[in-house]
């Protein structure tokens, strides 16, 4: 019985990590994970995500779609927190507040924040080392800015 129990014993899952290829991949990983916290990106979130990435010079010459697909695939099996945990170390300290602003804009594109989004946004701010007062200011600005955003359903 000892031999069979060893053969059929469930092996512990090997840890799987999201490995960003570069800083841009880490940014997109975090933004995608945050935007997809509910399992998908809404049209409004996609529009804001695309605009934020295309208009940012840090992404010039990078295939953003590949980064988004990579992050979404990994997130589907490992969750948003794992993507965040694996990507944050690749974000330079001087870019962290900017990244949090972009993420907040994507999450609050519809002018609302649900419990899961709020929880993960707080988690991200903590992982990025953003001071609570600055995080509060960022959140307030985007809640005011997107107060009357329209939610468009296809």
Short mmCIF file of C-alpha atoms in Angstrom, two decimals:
data_model
loop_
_atom_site.label_atom_id
_atom_site.label_comp_id
_atom_site.label_asym_id
_atom_site.label_seq_id
_atom_site.Cartn_x
_atom_site.Cartn_y
_atom_site.Cartn_z
CA UNK A 1 0.00 0.00 0.00
CA UNK A 2 2.88 2.37 0.72
CA UNK A 3 4.15 2.13 -2.88
CA UNK A 4 0.73 2.81 -4.39
CA UNK A 5 0.00 5.69 -2.07
CA UNK A 6 3.29 7.30 -3.10
CA UNK A 7 2.47 6.86 -6.78
CA UNK A 8 -1.05 8.26 -6.52
CA UNK A 9 -0.24 10.92 -3.95
CA UNK A 10 -1.15 14.33 -5.28
CA UNK A 11 2.01 16.25 -6.03
CA UNK A 12 2.11 19.85 -4.89
CA UNK A 13 1.66 22.32 -7.72
CA UNK A 14 4.84 23.97 -8.83
CA UNK A 15 4.77 27.73 -8.40
CA UNK A 16 4.22 29.54 -11.66
CA UNK A 17 5.47 33.07 -12.08
CA UNK A 18 4.67 35.75 -14.60
CA UNK A 19 8.00 36.87 -15.99
CA UNK A 20 7.85 40.27 -17.70
CA UNK A 21 10.21 40.62 -20.65
CA UNK A 22 10.83 44.28 -19.81
CA UNK A 23 9.40 47.27 -17.94
CA UNK A 24 6.68 47.77 -20.56
CA UNK A 25 5.55 44.15 -20.21
CA UNK A 26 5.35 44.64 -16.43
CA UNK A 27 3.28 47.83 -16.83
CA UNK A 28 0.86 46.15 -19.22
CA UNK A 29 0.68 43.07 -17.00
CA UNK A 30 -0.44 45.16 -14.04
CA UNK A 31 -2.83 47.33 -16.04
CA UNK A 32 -4.40 44.28 -17.70
CA UNK A 33 -4.71 42.38 -14.41
CA UNK A 34 -6.41 45.35 -12.79
CA UNK A 35 -8.75 45.97 -15.72
CA UNK A 36 -9.71 42.30 -15.83
CA UNK A 37 -10.27 41.81 -12.10
CA UNK A 38 -13.88 40.89 -12.88
CA UNK A 39 -12.76 38.45 -15.59
CA UNK A 40 -12.92 40.70 -18.64
CA UNK A 41 -12.30 44.21 -19.92
CA UNK A 42 -15.38 46.30 -20.69
CA UNK A 43 -15.43 48.38 -23.87
CA UNK A 44 -14.88 51.55 -21.84
CA UNK A 45 -11.93 49.96 -20.03
CA UNK A 46 -10.46 48.76 -23.34
CA UNK A 47 -10.76 52.27 -24.79
CA UNK A 48 -9.04 53.81 -21.77
CA UNK A 49 -6.39 51.11 -21.69
CA UNK A 50 -5.61 51.53 -25.39
CA UNK A 51 -5.52 55.32 -25.16
CA UNK A 52 -3.30 55.27 -22.08
CA UNK A 53 -0.82 52.89 -23.64
CA UNK A 54 -0.74 54.34 -27.15
CA UNK A 55 -0.34 57.90 -25.86
CA UNK A 56 2.53 56.98 -23.53
CA UNK A 57 6.00 57.25 -25.06
CA UNK A 58 7.26 54.44 -22.83
CA UNK A 59 5.46 52.00 -25.16
CA UNK A 60 6.84 53.29 -28.47
CA UNK A 61 8.07 50.35 -30.54
CA UNK A 62 6.48 47.69 -28.33
CA UNK A 63 3.80 45.18 -29.30
CA UNK A 64 1.25 46.00 -26.64
CA UNK A 65 -1.26 43.41 -27.87
CA UNK A 66 1.22 40.59 -27.21
CA UNK A 67 1.78 41.89 -23.69
CA UNK A 68 -1.98 42.12 -23.04
CA UNK A 69 -2.58 38.59 -24.35
CA UNK A 70 0.27 37.21 -22.25
CA UNK A 71 -1.02 38.90 -19.09
CA UNK A 72 -4.64 37.90 -19.70
CA UNK A 73 -3.72 34.26 -20.31
CA UNK A 74 -1.62 34.11 -17.14
CA UNK A 75 -4.26 35.91 -15.10
CA UNK A 76 -6.95 33.45 -16.20
CA UNK A 77 -5.16 30.62 -14.41
CA UNK A 78 -3.24 32.41 -11.66
CA UNK A 79 -5.27 35.49 -10.76
CA UNK A 80 -4.68 39.22 -10.73
CA UNK A 81 -2.73 39.30 -7.47
CA UNK A 82 -0.13 36.89 -8.83
CA UNK A 83 0.37 39.06 -11.92
CA UNK A 84 0.78 42.11 -9.68
CA UNK A 85 3.18 40.31 -7.33
CA UNK A 86 5.35 39.19 -10.24
CA UNK A 87 5.32 42.52 -12.11
CA UNK A 88 5.76 45.13 -9.36
CA UNK A 89 9.47 44.39 -8.79
CA UNK A 90 10.10 45.32 -12.45
CA UNK A 91 8.54 48.79 -12.08
CA UNK A 92 11.10 51.51 -11.31
CA UNK A 93 10.33 53.48 -8.15
CA UNK A 94 10.05 56.76 -10.10
CA UNK A 95 7.28 55.28 -12.31
CA UNK A 96 5.08 53.76 -9.63
CA UNK A 97 2.77 56.72 -8.95
CA UNK A 98 2.32 57.24 -12.70
CA UNK A 99 1.41 53.58 -13.16
CA UNK A 100 -1.10 53.78 -10.31
CA UNK A 101 -2.72 56.82 -11.98
CA UNK A 102 -3.08 54.96 -15.28
CA UNK A 103 -4.46 51.87 -13.56
CA UNK A 104 -6.92 53.97 -11.57
CA UNK A 105 -8.09 55.70 -14.73
CA UNK A 106 -8.70 52.34 -16.44
CA UNK A 107 -10.52 50.86 -13.43
CA UNK A 108 -12.67 53.98 -12.93
CA UNK A 109 -13.41 54.48 -16.62
CA UNK A 110 -17.09 53.86 -15.95
CA UNK A 111 -17.14 56.22 -12.96
CA UNK A 112 -17.71 53.35 -10.54
CA UNK A 113 -15.60 51.00 -8.48
CA UNK A 114 -16.89 47.64 -7.30
CA UNK A 115 -15.68 45.79 -4.21
CA UNK A 116 -13.22 43.56 -6.10
CA UNK A 117 -11.72 46.49 -7.99
CA UNK A 118 -11.39 48.51 -4.79
CA UNK A 119 -9.75 45.65 -2.92
CA UNK A 120 -7.24 44.99 -5.69
CA UNK A 121 -6.52 48.70 -6.20
CA UNK A 122 -5.69 49.02 -2.49
CA UNK A 123 -3.52 45.90 -2.77
CA UNK A 124 -1.67 47.33 -5.78
CA UNK A 125 -1.07 50.69 -4.09
CA UNK A 126 0.44 48.85 -1.13
CA UNK A 127 2.65 46.65 -3.33
CA UNK A 128 3.84 49.74 -5.22
CA UNK A 129 4.67 51.46 -1.93
CA UNK A 130 2.36 54.41 -2.58
CA UNK A 131 1.67 56.52 0.50
CA UNK A 132 -1.98 56.32 1.60
CA UNK A 133 -2.47 60.11 1.30
CA UNK A 134 -1.26 60.11 -2.32
CA UNK A 135 -3.39 57.06 -3.13
CA UNK A 136 -6.44 58.81 -1.67
CA UNK A 137 -5.78 61.91 -3.80
CA UNK A 138 -5.39 59.84 -6.97
CA UNK A 139 -8.61 57.96 -6.25
CA UNK A 140 -10.56 61.15 -5.53
CA UNK A 141 -9.36 62.85 -8.71
CA UNK A 142 -10.43 59.96 -10.95
CA UNK A 143 -13.76 59.53 -9.17
CA UNK A 144 -14.47 63.22 -9.78
CA UNK A 145 -13.12 63.13 -13.34
CA UNK A 146 -15.19 60.10 -14.37
CA UNK A 147 -18.32 60.90 -12.36
CA UNK A 148 -20.53 61.26 -15.45
CA UNK A 149 -18.84 58.67 -17.65
CA UNK A 150 -21.22 56.77 -19.86
CA UNK A 151 -21.26 53.02 -19.76
CA UNK A 152 -21.87 51.66 -23.24
CA UNK A 153 -23.17 48.14 -23.69
CA UNK A 154 -22.97 46.36 -27.04
#
